mmCIF file of C-alpha atoms and ligand atoms in Angstrom:
data_model
loop_
_atom_site.group_PDB
_atom_site.id
_atom_site.type_symbol
_atom_site.label_atom_id
_atom_site.label_comp_id
_atom_site.label_asym_id
_atom_site.label_seq_id
_atom_site.Cartn_x
_atom_site.Cartn_y
_atom_site.Cartn_z
ATOM 1 C CA MET A 1 -31.660 -51.395 28.788
ATOM 2 C CA GLU A 2 -29.472 -53.577 26.612
ATOM 3 C CA ALA A 3 -31.564 -56.621 27.505
ATOM 4 C CA PHE A 4 -34.748 -54.662 26.813
ATOM 5 C CA ASP A 5 -33.339 -53.610 23.453
ATOM 6 C CA ARG A 6 -32.516 -57.217 22.498
ATOM 7 C CA GLY A 7 -36.142 -58.151 23.180
ATOM 8 C CA LEU A 8 -37.744 -61.450 24.070
ATOM 9 C CA GLY A 9 -37.417 -64.877 22.372
ATOM 10 C CA LYS A 10 -37.369 -63.953 18.683
ATOM 11 C CA GLY A 11 -36.594 -60.345 19.506
ATOM 12 C CA GLU A 12 -40.201 -59.332 20.225
ATOM 13 C CA SER A 13 -40.758 -55.996 21.978
ATOM 14 C CA PRO A 14 -41.469 -56.446 25.691
ATOM 15 C CA ILE A 15 -44.772 -54.809 26.743
ATOM 16 C CA PHE A 16 -43.653 -54.830 30.388
ATOM 17 C CA PRO A 17 -41.815 -53.738 32.410
ATOM 18 C CA ASN A 18 -42.576 -50.107 31.679
ATOM 19 C CA LEU A 19 -39.221 -48.378 31.955
ATOM 20 C CA VAL A 20 -38.971 -44.742 33.045
ATOM 21 C CA PHE A 21 -35.673 -42.945 32.469
ATOM 22 C CA ARG A 22 -35.179 -39.973 34.775
ATOM 23 C CA LEU A 23 -33.461 -36.942 33.260
ATOM 24 C CA LYS A 24 -31.444 -34.511 35.335
ATOM 25 C CA LYS A 25 -28.967 -31.788 34.499
ATOM 26 C CA GLY A 26 -25.516 -32.465 35.910
ATOM 27 C CA VAL A 27 -26.239 -36.205 35.967
ATOM 28 C CA ASN A 28 -27.235 -37.309 32.463
ATOM 29 C CA PHE A 29 -29.070 -34.594 30.541
ATOM 30 C CA ASP A 30 -26.261 -32.672 28.853
ATOM 31 C CA GLU A 31 -23.206 -33.644 26.935
ATOM 32 C CA GLY A 32 -20.349 -33.831 29.454
ATOM 33 C CA ASP A 33 -22.604 -35.024 32.306
ATOM 34 C CA PRO A 34 -21.210 -38.224 33.898
ATOM 35 C CA ASN A 35 -24.136 -40.407 32.735
ATOM 36 C CA TYR A 36 -24.800 -38.759 29.392
ATOM 37 C CA ASP A 37 -23.859 -42.055 27.748
ATOM 38 C CA LEU A 38 -26.799 -43.715 29.532
ATOM 39 C CA PHE A 39 -29.150 -41.010 28.260
ATOM 40 C CA LYS A 40 -27.874 -41.738 24.737
ATOM 41 C CA LEU A 41 -28.495 -45.442 25.262
ATOM 42 C CA ALA A 42 -31.974 -44.749 26.686
ATOM 43 C CA MET A 43 -32.876 -42.742 23.579
ATOM 44 C CA LYS A 44 -31.561 -45.448 21.288
ATOM 45 C CA VAL A 45 -33.648 -48.084 23.085
ATOM 46 C CA ALA A 46 -36.732 -45.832 23.218
ATOM 47 C CA ALA A 47 -36.421 -45.115 19.494
ATOM 48 C CA HIS A 48 -36.548 -48.861 18.906
ATOM 49 C CA ARG A 49 -38.957 -50.133 21.598
ATOM 50 C CA MET A 50 -41.026 -47.041 22.632
ATOM 51 C CA ASN A 51 -39.646 -47.580 26.153
ATOM 52 C CA PRO A 52 -38.196 -46.094 28.265
ATOM 53 C CA THR A 53 -40.460 -43.094 28.688
ATOM 54 C CA PHE A 54 -38.793 -39.998 30.132
ATOM 55 C CA SER A 55 -39.393 -38.013 33.301
ATOM 56 C CA PHE A 56 -37.901 -34.580 33.897
ATOM 57 C CA MET A 57 -36.458 -34.089 37.359
ATOM 58 C CA ASP A 58 -35.601 -30.407 36.740
ATOM 59 C CA SER A 59 -39.112 -29.252 35.835
ATOM 60 C CA SER A 60 -40.370 -26.397 38.021
ATOM 61 C CA PHE A 61 -42.624 -28.660 40.103
ATOM 62 C CA ASN A 62 -40.250 -31.658 40.422
ATOM 63 C CA ALA A 63 -36.929 -29.952 41.177
ATOM 64 C CA LYS A 64 -37.717 -29.197 44.830
ATOM 65 C CA TYR A 65 -38.169 -32.898 45.635
ATOM 66 C CA GLY A 66 -34.631 -33.834 44.570
ATOM 67 C CA ASP A 67 -34.227 -37.518 43.824
ATOM 68 C CA GLU A 68 -37.255 -38.571 45.926
ATOM 69 C CA ILE A 69 -39.734 -38.052 43.115
ATOM 70 C CA SER A 70 -40.563 -40.760 40.620
ATOM 71 C CA TYR A 71 -43.465 -41.452 38.294
ATOM 72 C CA MET A 72 -45.486 -44.591 37.975
ATOM 73 C CA GLY A 73 -45.291 -45.761 34.351
ATOM 74 C CA CYS A 74 -48.865 -44.819 33.471
ATOM 75 C CA ARG A 75 -48.447 -41.180 34.646
ATOM 76 C CA THR A 76 -49.415 -41.245 38.326
ATOM 77 C CA ARG A 77 -47.293 -38.941 40.445
ATOM 78 C CA THR A 78 -47.385 -39.276 44.221
ATOM 79 C CA ILE A 79 -45.186 -36.845 46.118
ATOM 80 C CA ALA A 80 -46.721 -33.997 48.166
ATOM 81 C CA ASN A 81 -47.906 -35.156 51.585
ATOM 82 C CA VAL A 82 -49.631 -33.189 54.365
ATOM 83 C CA ASN A 83 -49.369 -36.162 56.709
ATOM 84 C CA GLY A 84 -45.788 -37.349 56.435
ATOM 85 C CA ARG A 85 -42.629 -37.579 54.399
ATOM 86 C CA GLU A 86 -42.760 -36.290 50.819
ATOM 87 C CA VAL A 87 -41.439 -39.262 48.872
ATOM 88 C CA SER A 88 -42.862 -41.392 46.067
ATOM 89 C CA ALA A 89 -41.952 -44.777 47.541
ATOM 90 C CA GLY A 90 -44.257 -46.613 49.973
ATOM 91 C CA ARG A 91 -47.393 -44.722 48.924
ATOM 92 C CA GLY A 92 -49.893 -44.544 46.104
ATOM 93 C CA ASN A 93 -53.117 -43.126 44.823
ATOM 94 C CA ILE A 94 -55.942 -44.423 47.054
ATOM 95 C CA ALA A 95 -58.813 -43.553 44.726
ATOM 96 C CA PRO A 96 -59.391 -41.511 41.568
ATOM 97 C CA VAL A 97 -62.557 -40.028 40.167
ATOM 98 C CA THR A 98 -62.974 -38.650 36.639
ATOM 99 C CA ILE A 99 -65.035 -35.587 35.739
ATOM 100 C CA ASN A 100 -66.859 -35.547 32.411
ATOM 101 C CA LEU A 101 -65.912 -31.918 31.637
ATOM 102 C CA PRO A 102 -67.683 -31.695 28.245
ATOM 103 C CA ARG A 103 -70.982 -32.602 29.950
ATOM 104 C CA ILE A 104 -70.644 -29.570 32.226
ATOM 105 C CA ALA A 105 -69.967 -27.323 29.221
ATOM 106 C CA LEU A 106 -72.908 -28.769 27.295
ATOM 107 C CA LYS A 107 -75.168 -28.218 30.236
ATOM 108 C CA ALA A 108 -74.060 -24.586 30.606
ATOM 109 C CA GLY A 109 -74.398 -23.909 26.872
ATOM 110 C CA LYS A 110 -72.140 -22.079 24.410
ATOM 111 C CA GLY A 111 -70.717 -18.810 25.717
ATOM 112 C CA ASN A 112 -71.958 -19.330 29.268
ATOM 113 C CA ILE A 113 -68.618 -19.364 31.094
ATOM 114 C CA GLU A 114 -70.125 -18.223 34.373
ATOM 115 C CA GLY A 115 -72.712 -21.018 34.255
ATOM 116 C CA PHE A 116 -69.958 -23.475 33.472
ATOM 117 C CA TYR A 117 -67.951 -22.585 36.573
ATOM 118 C CA LYS A 118 -71.052 -22.677 38.746
ATOM 119 C CA GLU A 119 -71.843 -26.214 37.639
ATOM 120 C CA PHE A 120 -68.147 -27.165 37.775
ATOM 121 C CA ASP A 121 -68.028 -26.184 41.458
ATOM 122 C CA LYS A 122 -71.013 -28.399 42.190
ATOM 123 C CA VAL A 123 -69.345 -31.349 40.481
ATOM 124 C CA LEU A 124 -66.071 -30.700 42.322
ATOM 125 C CA GLU A 125 -67.971 -30.804 45.618
ATOM 126 C CA LEU A 126 -69.580 -34.071 44.595
ATOM 127 C CA CYS A 127 -66.193 -35.570 43.647
ATOM 128 C CA THR A 128 -64.778 -34.519 47.001
ATOM 129 C CA LYS A 129 -67.648 -36.150 48.867
ATOM 130 C CA GLN A 130 -67.245 -39.323 46.855
ATOM 131 C CA LEU A 131 -63.513 -39.522 47.534
ATOM 132 C CA ILE A 132 -63.995 -38.894 51.252
ATOM 133 C CA HIS A 133 -66.592 -41.671 51.299
ATOM 134 C CA ARG A 134 -64.205 -44.065 49.577
ATOM 135 C CA PHE A 135 -61.382 -43.030 51.850
ATOM 136 C CA GLU A 136 -63.497 -43.669 54.958
ATOM 137 C CA THR A 137 -64.566 -47.065 53.639
ATOM 138 C CA ILE A 138 -60.999 -48.143 52.937
ATOM 139 C CA ALA A 139 -59.635 -46.530 56.122
ATOM 140 C CA ASN A 140 -61.817 -48.847 58.206
ATOM 141 C CA LEU A 141 -60.224 -51.971 56.813
ATOM 142 C CA LYS A 142 -57.889 -53.695 59.234
ATOM 143 C CA VAL A 143 -54.231 -54.536 58.805
ATOM 144 C CA LYS A 144 -55.154 -58.224 58.755
ATOM 145 C CA ASP A 145 -57.397 -57.552 55.700
ATOM 146 C CA LEU A 146 -54.288 -56.562 53.736
ATOM 147 C CA PRO A 147 -51.693 -58.973 55.106
ATOM 148 C CA PHE A 148 -49.120 -58.233 52.407
ATOM 149 C CA LEU A 149 -49.305 -54.457 51.882
ATOM 150 C CA MET A 150 -50.014 -53.534 55.510
ATOM 151 C CA GLY A 151 -49.094 -56.731 57.348
ATOM 152 C CA GLN A 152 -45.593 -56.718 55.879
ATOM 153 C CA LYS A 153 -45.328 -52.943 56.626
ATOM 154 C CA LEU A 154 -44.802 -51.982 52.983
ATOM 155 C CA TYR A 155 -47.074 -48.921 53.120
ATOM 156 C CA MET A 156 -45.778 -45.757 54.718
ATOM 157 C CA GLY A 157 -47.336 -45.366 58.163
ATOM 158 C CA SER A 158 -48.105 -49.072 58.615
ATOM 159 C CA GLU A 159 -44.858 -49.649 60.543
ATOM 160 C CA ASN A 160 -46.421 -49.567 64.021
ATOM 161 C CA LEU A 161 -49.884 -50.915 63.244
ATOM 162 C CA LYS A 162 -51.113 -54.161 64.777
ATOM 163 C CA ASP A 163 -53.226 -56.824 63.027
ATOM 164 C CA ASP A 164 -56.534 -55.507 64.397
ATOM 165 C CA ASP A 165 -55.788 -51.816 63.815
ATOM 166 C CA CYS A 166 -57.531 -49.872 61.045
ATOM 167 C CA ILE A 167 -55.299 -48.778 58.177
ATOM 168 C CA ARG A 168 -56.254 -45.090 58.336
ATOM 169 C CA GLU A 169 -52.864 -44.047 59.732
ATOM 170 C CA ALA A 170 -51.188 -45.624 56.709
ATOM 171 C CA ILE A 171 -53.429 -44.585 53.849
ATOM 172 C CA LYS A 172 -53.724 -40.981 54.961
ATOM 173 C CA ASN A 173 -50.309 -40.765 53.287
ATOM 174 C CA GLY A 174 -51.841 -41.738 49.942
ATOM 175 C CA THR A 175 -53.465 -39.415 47.420
ATOM 176 C CA LEU A 176 -57.076 -38.862 46.334
ATOM 177 C CA GLY A 177 -57.162 -37.909 42.673
ATOM 178 C CA ILE A 178 -59.729 -35.664 40.995
ATOM 179 C CA GLY A 179 -59.263 -36.216 37.275
ATOM 180 C CA PHE A 180 -60.927 -34.978 34.126
ATOM 181 C CA ILE A 181 -61.470 -35.887 30.519
ATOM 182 C CA GLY A 182 -62.082 -33.902 27.338
ATOM 183 C CA LEU A 183 -60.725 -30.396 27.958
ATOM 184 C CA ALA A 184 -60.592 -29.984 24.155
ATOM 185 C CA GLU A 185 -64.283 -30.850 23.664
ATOM 186 C CA THR A 186 -65.202 -28.662 26.643
ATOM 187 C CA LEU A 187 -63.581 -25.640 25.010
ATOM 188 C CA LYS A 188 -65.239 -26.455 21.687
ATOM 189 C CA ALA A 189 -68.600 -26.548 23.431
ATOM 190 C CA LEU A 190 -67.968 -23.284 25.288
ATOM 191 C CA ILE A 191 -66.277 -21.066 22.687
ATOM 192 C CA GLY A 192 -66.153 -23.083 19.468
ATOM 193 C CA LYS A 193 -62.382 -23.642 19.470
ATOM 194 C CA HIS A 194 -60.021 -25.926 21.386
ATOM 195 C CA HIS A 195 -56.660 -24.996 22.935
ATOM 196 C CA GLY A 196 -54.683 -26.154 19.910
ATOM 197 C CA GLU A 197 -56.660 -23.779 17.697
ATOM 198 C CA SER A 198 -56.688 -20.496 19.577
ATOM 199 C CA LYS A 199 -54.870 -18.564 22.298
ATOM 200 C CA GLU A 200 -58.137 -17.549 23.909
ATOM 201 C CA ALA A 201 -59.152 -21.207 24.218
ATOM 202 C CA LEU A 202 -55.747 -22.073 25.671
ATOM 203 C CA GLU A 203 -56.116 -19.410 28.365
ATOM 204 C CA LEU A 204 -59.636 -20.546 29.225
ATOM 205 C CA GLY A 205 -58.476 -24.192 29.294
ATOM 206 C CA TYR A 206 -55.627 -23.247 31.594
ATOM 207 C CA ASP A 207 -58.046 -21.428 33.926
ATOM 208 C CA ILE A 208 -60.394 -24.422 34.045
ATOM 209 C CA VAL A 209 -57.654 -26.854 35.061
ATOM 210 C CA LYS A 210 -56.172 -24.287 37.453
ATOM 211 C CA HIS A 211 -59.603 -24.023 39.093
ATOM 212 C CA LEU A 212 -59.652 -27.798 39.580
ATOM 213 C CA ARG A 213 -56.157 -27.706 41.064
ATOM 214 C CA GLU A 214 -57.064 -24.896 43.467
ATOM 215 C CA HIS A 215 -60.067 -26.884 44.615
ATOM 216 C CA CYS A 216 -57.770 -29.847 45.352
ATOM 217 C CA ASP A 217 -55.338 -27.653 47.286
ATOM 218 C CA ASN A 218 -58.202 -26.189 49.338
ATOM 219 C CA MET A 219 -59.647 -29.611 50.119
ATOM 220 C CA THR A 220 -56.190 -30.819 51.159
ATOM 221 C CA LYS A 221 -56.066 -28.070 53.789
ATOM 222 C CA LYS A 222 -59.678 -28.587 54.840
ATOM 223 C CA TYR A 223 -59.564 -32.358 55.309
ATOM 224 C CA MET A 224 -55.833 -32.882 55.861
ATOM 225 C CA LEU A 225 -55.861 -35.486 53.097
ATOM 226 C CA ASN A 226 -53.799 -35.359 49.897
ATOM 227 C CA PHE A 227 -56.242 -34.258 47.188
ATOM 228 C CA VAL A 228 -54.493 -34.004 43.809
ATOM 229 C CA ALA A 229 -55.426 -32.892 40.303
ATOM 230 C CA TYR A 230 -55.085 -35.800 37.939
ATOM 231 C CA ALA A 231 -54.853 -35.962 34.129
ATOM 232 C CA THR A 232 -56.956 -39.140 33.907
ATOM 233 C CA PRO A 233 -55.778 -41.749 31.385
ATOM 234 C CA ALA A 234 -59.475 -42.660 30.859
ATOM 235 C CA GLU A 235 -59.102 -46.088 29.326
ATOM 236 C CA GLY A 236 -62.759 -46.856 29.973
ATOM 237 C CA THR A 237 -64.452 -43.460 30.285
ATOM 238 C CA SER A 238 -63.144 -42.092 26.972
ATOM 239 C CA GLY A 239 -65.744 -44.157 25.117
ATOM 240 C CA ARG A 240 -68.400 -44.282 27.795
ATOM 241 C CA PHE A 241 -69.381 -40.621 28.169
ATOM 242 C CA VAL A 242 -69.786 -39.654 24.497
ATOM 243 C CA PRO A 243 -72.833 -41.817 23.632
ATOM 244 C CA GLN A 244 -74.560 -40.627 26.821
ATOM 245 C CA ASP A 245 -73.918 -36.973 26.013
ATOM 246 C CA ARG A 246 -74.875 -37.391 22.348
ATOM 247 C CA LYS A 247 -78.180 -38.864 23.378
ATOM 248 C CA LYS A 248 -78.901 -35.942 25.656
ATOM 249 C CA TYR A 249 -77.441 -33.005 23.697
ATOM 250 C CA GLY A 250 -77.369 -34.270 20.115
ATOM 251 C CA LEU A 251 -74.576 -34.446 17.581
ATOM 252 C CA ILE A 252 -72.353 -31.404 18.056
ATOM 253 C CA GLU A 253 -69.357 -30.837 15.803
ATOM 254 C CA GLY A 254 -66.046 -31.189 17.612
ATOM 255 C CA VAL A 255 -67.808 -32.238 20.816
ATOM 256 C CA THR A 256 -70.028 -35.302 20.502
ATOM 257 C CA ASP A 257 -69.353 -36.270 16.873
ATOM 258 C CA ASN A 258 -66.544 -38.668 17.749
ATOM 259 C CA ASP A 259 -66.403 -42.073 19.422
ATOM 260 C CA PHE A 260 -64.309 -40.786 22.316
ATOM 261 C CA TYR A 261 -63.404 -37.693 24.333
ATOM 262 C CA THR A 262 -59.828 -36.486 24.201
ATOM 263 C CA ASN A 263 -57.527 -37.586 27.005
ATOM 264 C CA SER A 264 -57.334 -34.975 29.841
ATOM 265 C CA TYR A 265 -55.686 -31.725 28.569
ATOM 266 C CA HIS A 266 -54.273 -33.263 25.392
ATOM 267 C CA VAL A 267 -54.597 -31.510 22.052
ATOM 268 C CA PRO A 268 -57.029 -33.675 19.993
ATOM 269 C CA VAL A 269 -55.193 -36.577 18.400
ATOM 270 C CA ASN A 270 -56.645 -35.842 14.956
ATOM 271 C CA TYR A 271 -55.601 -32.168 14.958
ATOM 272 C CA GLU A 272 -52.712 -31.261 12.643
ATOM 273 C CA ILE A 273 -50.059 -29.551 14.764
ATOM 274 C CA SER A 274 -46.263 -29.524 14.925
ATOM 275 C CA ILE A 275 -44.483 -31.535 17.601
ATOM 276 C CA PHE A 276 -43.062 -28.365 19.077
ATOM 277 C CA ASP A 277 -46.359 -26.473 19.295
ATOM 278 C CA LYS A 278 -48.123 -29.469 20.855
ATOM 279 C CA ILE A 279 -45.460 -29.830 23.530
ATOM 280 C CA GLU A 280 -45.515 -26.105 24.306
ATOM 281 C CA ILE A 281 -49.296 -26.094 24.752
ATOM 282 C CA GLU A 282 -49.521 -29.266 26.827
ATOM 283 C CA GLY A 283 -46.469 -28.312 28.903
ATOM 284 C CA ARG A 284 -48.522 -25.624 30.611
ATOM 285 C CA PHE A 285 -50.822 -28.238 32.134
ATOM 286 C CA HIS A 286 -48.175 -30.523 33.644
ATOM 287 C CA SER A 287 -47.495 -28.216 36.577
ATOM 288 C CA LEU A 288 -51.238 -27.992 37.343
ATOM 289 C CA CYS A 289 -51.869 -31.744 37.359
ATOM 290 C CA ASN A 290 -49.824 -32.640 40.435
ATOM 291 C CA GLY A 291 -51.387 -36.126 40.735
ATOM 292 C CA GLY A 292 -50.105 -37.278 37.365
ATOM 293 C CA HIS A 293 -49.610 -36.142 33.779
ATOM 294 C CA ILE A 294 -48.117 -37.308 30.511
ATOM 295 C CA SER A 295 -47.711 -35.960 26.993
ATOM 296 C CA TYR A 296 -47.099 -37.869 23.799
ATOM 297 C CA VAL A 297 -45.900 -37.067 20.351
ATOM 298 C CA GLU A 298 -46.827 -39.393 17.518
ATOM 299 C CA LEU A 299 -44.146 -40.176 14.970
ATOM 300 C CA PRO A 300 -44.903 -41.896 11.668
ATOM 301 C CA SER A 301 -42.073 -44.347 12.298
ATOM 302 C CA SER A 302 -39.225 -45.084 14.675
ATOM 303 C CA LEU A 303 -36.323 -42.613 15.026
ATOM 304 C CA GLU A 304 -33.868 -45.440 15.455
ATOM 305 C CA HIS A 305 -31.551 -43.957 12.852
ATOM 306 C CA ASN A 306 -31.982 -40.378 13.992
ATOM 307 C CA VAL A 307 -31.361 -40.265 17.724
ATOM 308 C CA ASP A 308 -30.367 -36.586 17.391
ATOM 309 C CA ALA A 309 -33.929 -35.705 16.433
ATOM 310 C CA PHE A 310 -35.149 -37.728 19.411
ATOM 311 C CA GLU A 311 -32.869 -35.711 21.687
ATOM 312 C CA LYS A 312 -34.093 -32.428 20.191
ATOM 313 C CA ILE A 313 -37.672 -33.344 21.100
ATOM 314 C CA LEU A 314 -36.720 -34.209 24.688
ATOM 315 C CA LYS A 315 -34.727 -30.973 25.095
ATOM 316 C CA TRP A 316 -37.726 -28.982 23.913
ATOM 317 C CA MET A 317 -39.926 -30.841 26.391
ATOM 318 C CA ALA A 318 -37.582 -29.815 29.202
ATOM 319 C CA LYS A 319 -37.800 -26.187 28.039
ATOM 320 C CA CYS A 320 -41.619 -26.354 28.067
ATOM 321 C CA ASP A 321 -41.676 -27.617 31.675
ATOM 322 C CA ILE A 322 -42.955 -31.083 30.786
ATOM 323 C CA GLY A 323 -42.820 -33.544 33.711
ATOM 324 C CA TYR A 324 -43.326 -36.852 31.988
ATOM 325 C CA ALA A 325 -43.545 -37.876 28.334
ATOM 326 C CA GLY A 326 -43.440 -40.662 25.809
ATOM 327 C CA ILE A 327 -42.550 -40.689 22.129
ATOM 328 C CA ASN A 328 -44.892 -42.955 20.156
ATOM 329 C CA PHE A 329 -44.593 -44.706 16.810
ATOM 330 C CA PRO A 330 -46.020 -47.943 15.433
ATOM 331 C CA ILE A 331 -44.239 -51.226 16.128
ATOM 332 C CA ASP A 332 -45.353 -54.220 14.041
ATOM 333 C CA GLU A 333 -43.798 -57.625 14.518
ATOM 334 C CA CYS A 334 -44.181 -60.926 12.700
ATOM 335 C CA LYS A 335 -44.757 -63.633 15.287
ATOM 336 C CA THR A 336 -43.549 -66.309 12.854
ATOM 337 C CA CYS A 337 -40.155 -65.027 11.688
ATOM 338 C CA GLY A 338 -39.542 -62.115 14.069
ATOM 339 C CA HIS A 339 -39.488 -59.400 11.350
ATOM 340 C CA ASN A 340 -39.840 -55.973 12.994
ATOM 341 C CA GLY A 341 -40.926 -52.643 11.459
ATOM 342 C CA ILE A 342 -44.096 -51.120 10.055
ATOM 343 C CA ILE A 343 -46.098 -53.859 8.341
ATOM 344 C CA SER A 344 -48.719 -52.049 6.242
ATOM 345 C CA GLU A 345 -50.140 -55.188 4.619
ATOM 346 C CA ASP A 346 -52.054 -57.894 6.486
ATOM 347 C CA ASN A 347 -49.111 -60.252 6.235
ATOM 348 C CA CYS A 348 -45.355 -60.240 6.777
ATOM 349 C CA PRO A 349 -43.178 -58.945 3.888
ATOM 350 C CA GLU A 350 -40.445 -61.440 4.855
ATOM 351 C CA CYS A 351 -42.241 -64.758 5.318
ATOM 352 C CA GLY A 352 -45.880 -64.079 4.360
ATOM 353 C CA SER A 353 -47.267 -65.033 7.770
ATOM 354 C CA TYR A 354 -50.538 -63.434 8.883
ATOM 355 C CA ASP A 355 -49.617 -63.807 12.525
ATOM 356 C CA ILE A 356 -48.771 -60.132 13.155
ATOM 357 C CA ARG A 357 -48.502 -58.411 16.518
ATOM 358 C CA ARG A 358 -49.183 -54.653 16.412
ATOM 359 C CA ILE A 359 -47.972 -52.699 19.429
ATOM 360 C CA ARG A 360 -49.149 -49.153 20.216
ATOM 361 C CA ARG A 361 -49.166 -46.760 23.143
ATOM 362 C CA ILE A 362 -52.484 -45.024 23.526
ATOM 363 C CA THR A 363 -52.862 -44.429 27.268
ATOM 364 C CA GLY A 364 -49.983 -45.101 29.594
ATOM 365 C CA TYR A 365 -48.649 -48.523 28.855
ATOM 366 C CA LEU A 366 -47.854 -50.305 25.626
ATOM 367 C CA SER A 367 -50.533 -52.659 24.391
ATOM 368 C CA THR A 368 -51.344 -54.761 21.361
ATOM 369 C CA VAL A 369 -54.118 -53.411 19.127
ATOM 370 C CA ASP A 370 -56.372 -56.454 19.548
ATOM 371 C CA ARG A 371 -56.744 -55.593 23.238
ATOM 372 C CA PHE A 372 -58.122 -52.052 22.728
ATOM 373 C CA ASN A 373 -61.840 -51.350 23.218
ATOM 374 C CA ASP A 374 -63.806 -49.794 20.288
ATOM 375 C CA ALA A 375 -63.311 -46.206 21.449
ATOM 376 C CA LYS A 376 -59.558 -46.674 21.749
ATOM 377 C CA LYS A 377 -59.415 -48.358 18.328
ATOM 378 C CA SER A 378 -61.231 -45.374 16.869
ATOM 379 C CA GLU A 379 -58.827 -42.975 18.595
ATOM 380 C CA LEU A 380 -55.889 -44.907 17.221
ATOM 381 C CA GLU A 381 -57.229 -44.678 13.659
ATOM 382 C CA GLN A 382 -57.635 -40.903 13.973
ATOM 383 C CA ARG A 383 -54.256 -40.075 15.452
ATOM 384 C CA VAL A 384 -52.297 -37.818 13.128
ATOM 385 C CA LYS A 385 -48.522 -37.975 13.094
ATOM 386 C CA HIS A 386 -46.618 -34.890 14.287
ATOM 387 C CA CYS A 387 -43.746 -33.456 12.294
HETATM 388 ZN ZN1 ZN B 1 -42.473 -63.060 9.030
#
């Protein structure tokens, strides 16, 4: 963490590796815990570099797995297993699929909750079929097709496989993720308000995601494969679905009038809400999305000089049963002189250089702004800061 804090050559923020700091009571979470000093250091580094992110080992759905559970840095969570040991190491998500939830709501029409669920069930069936098809395709590959992952016995279950064996016995330990995008726009389309705006919408949103999770649990029993509910990061789909839906259903306020759909169950990024309310609302969805979840808060600037406030946010996250979270703020760096902070002009206030690197976190990993697609750039511009 000290090396990460120092940065690269001229002190630039490292984009990778993506550090995840695991929080646990009795280990590092509270003052007096043996590694509380490391938690303090992690917060100091995160308040400077946006990494580490934080995962909560005591949340209701993580606690039972002890120290075996860990998150992949983008949000993926692989742990439950109907075919073998329940650990995160040596396994992964085999295939994800993302449901365009707003499309289902638009098709059903405003107020038609029953019609929505009917169509939702059809789409869930389709997703299941698609994942089974992908699983079967991959399962028929041979160990010799994947000489590193399977040949070197890195994947759980590949230990006793021979070169000409199919990899089914190994990848049945992986997960099949059914994800979704745009819960907020879905609720807008169905009842005119999203889950940040009204309690009724929050309850309906919770029921929708719970329905998806129950489907995954049922399919897990039916097929003896690990189906999981996934809060899709949607790097590509966030901008892809909206133009299609706008063309078909027209310009609808709060639904198709933006360049992107909101990430999974997140409260819309342009909605004014306090940090604490946002965390409380999104916290309810972490336990449902067992295949991966993340929540963010957006700060106007770094909390480098106020680590206490940083800690307050993380403690509240723990109270709201959050599993995994990141605290975001803008990082601008001058590539010429190494100046670091928020650079609001086009050039560096220290040396005048126009060679500026702007680092943001919009999905899972850090990235520089010039690498975002148009939808993600638009989302970035609309993000309001939480106070
Ligand atoms: Zn400079």
